[in-house]
Amino acid sequence: MAYHVNKEYKRDEAIILSFDIGTTHTAVSFSHAIPGERPDVRPVMKWPGQPEASGETKVHAYYAMAV
């Protein structure tokens, strides 16, 4: 699953990480931002070696980008 940003990225190429550390759930999202392109924000849904989990998270982590 990816979430698309509506604006073109205008800064230097970057890997952007977002961490939401909560009391019951923690979430991580990332994006590979390339100048002139609209970045995709991808949430980390499962870590390598993680056993299958049941249930849904309350919210997904997103980030706001100043372009």
mmCIF file of C-alpha atoms in Angstrom:
data_model
loop_
_atom_site.group_PDB
_atom_site.id
_atom_site.type_symbol
_atom_site.label_atom_id
_atom_site.label_comp_id
_atom_site.label_asym_id
_atom_site.label_seq_id
_atom_site.Cartn_x
_atom_site.Cartn_y
_atom_site.Cartn_z
ATOM 1 C CA MET A 1 0.000 0.000 0.000
ATOM 2 C CA ALA A 2 1.341 3.450 -0.873
ATOM 3 C CA TYR A 3 -0.029 6.927 -0.362
ATOM 4 C CA HIS A 4 0.742 9.485 -3.055
ATOM 5 C CA VAL A 5 1.781 13.068 -2.365
ATOM 6 C CA ASN A 6 0.098 15.590 -4.698
ATOM 7 C CA LYS A 7 3.073 17.955 -5.009
ATOM 8 C CA GLU A 8 6.416 17.453 -6.700
ATOM 9 C CA TYR A 9 9.377 17.191 -4.360
ATOM 10 C CA LYS A 10 11.713 20.195 -4.830
ATOM 11 C CA ARG A 11 14.623 19.530 -2.472
ATOM 12 C CA ASP A 12 17.681 17.258 -2.636
ATOM 13 C CA GLU A 13 17.079 13.526 -3.060
ATOM 14 C CA ALA A 14 16.384 11.952 0.330
ATOM 15 C CA ILE A 15 15.108 8.938 2.204
ATOM 16 C CA ILE A 16 12.449 10.251 4.595
ATOM 17 C CA LEU A 17 11.394 8.273 7.668
ATOM 18 C CA SER A 18 8.408 8.939 9.908
ATOM 19 C CA PHE A 19 7.984 7.378 13.354
ATOM 20 C CA ASP A 20 4.779 7.467 15.407
ATOM 21 C CA ILE A 21 5.545 6.080 18.856
ATOM 22 C CA GLY A 22 2.290 5.604 20.698
ATOM 23 C CA THR A 23 1.191 4.065 23.960
ATOM 24 C CA THR A 24 -0.524 1.050 22.362
ATOM 25 C CA HIS A 25 0.842 0.993 18.800
ATOM 26 C CA THR A 26 3.942 2.215 17.014
ATOM 27 C CA ALA A 27 4.087 2.877 13.272
ATOM 28 C CA VAL A 28 6.791 3.660 10.724
ATOM 29 C CA SER A 29 6.478 5.096 7.206
ATOM 30 C CA PHE A 30 9.131 5.883 4.614
ATOM 31 C CA SER A 31 9.573 7.554 1.250
ATOM 32 C CA HIS A 32 12.355 7.847 -1.324
ATOM 33 C CA ALA A 33 11.986 11.502 -2.378
ATOM 34 C CA ILE A 34 13.440 12.395 -5.787
ATOM 35 C CA PRO A 35 13.486 15.997 -7.064
ATOM 36 C CA GLY A 36 10.778 16.639 -9.681
ATOM 37 C CA GLU A 37 8.729 13.561 -8.748
ATOM 38 C CA ARG A 38 5.735 13.021 -6.489
ATOM 39 C CA PRO A 39 6.870 10.796 -3.615
ATOM 40 C CA ASP A 40 5.019 7.683 -2.494
ATOM 41 C CA VAL A 41 4.668 7.236 1.264
ATOM 42 C CA ARG A 42 4.862 3.577 2.253
ATOM 43 C CA PRO A 43 3.943 2.330 5.725
ATOM 44 C CA VAL A 44 5.929 -0.573 7.197
ATOM 45 C CA MET A 45 3.303 -3.248 7.722
ATOM 46 C CA LYS A 46 5.514 -6.176 8.787
ATOM 47 C CA TRP A 47 9.132 -6.478 9.934
ATOM 48 C CA PRO A 48 11.402 -9.343 8.811
ATOM 49 C CA GLY A 49 11.054 -12.239 11.243
ATOM 50 C CA GLN A 50 7.880 -10.801 12.793
ATOM 51 C CA PRO A 51 5.187 -13.414 13.503
ATOM 52 C CA GLU A 52 1.779 -12.893 11.929
ATOM 53 C CA ALA A 53 -0.251 -10.369 13.911
ATOM 54 C CA SER A 54 -4.009 -10.173 14.152
ATOM 55 C CA GLY A 55 -6.136 -7.064 14.267
ATOM 56 C CA GLU A 56 -5.709 -3.640 12.748
ATOM 57 C CA THR A 57 -3.739 -0.661 13.896
ATOM 58 C CA LYS A 58 -5.720 2.361 15.031
ATOM 59 C CA VAL A 59 -4.063 4.736 12.561
ATOM 60 C CA HIS A 60 -1.425 4.638 9.853
ATOM 61 C CA ALA A 61 1.606 6.909 10.141
ATOM 62 C CA TYR A 62 1.882 9.639 7.532
ATOM 63 C CA TYR A 63 4.148 12.607 7.168
ATOM 64 C CA ALA A 64 3.668 16.164 5.993
ATOM 65 C CA MET A 65 6.259 17.488 3.592
ATOM 66 C CA ALA A 66 7.100 21.116 2.955
ATOM 67 C CA VAL A 67 7.780 21.431 -0.762
#
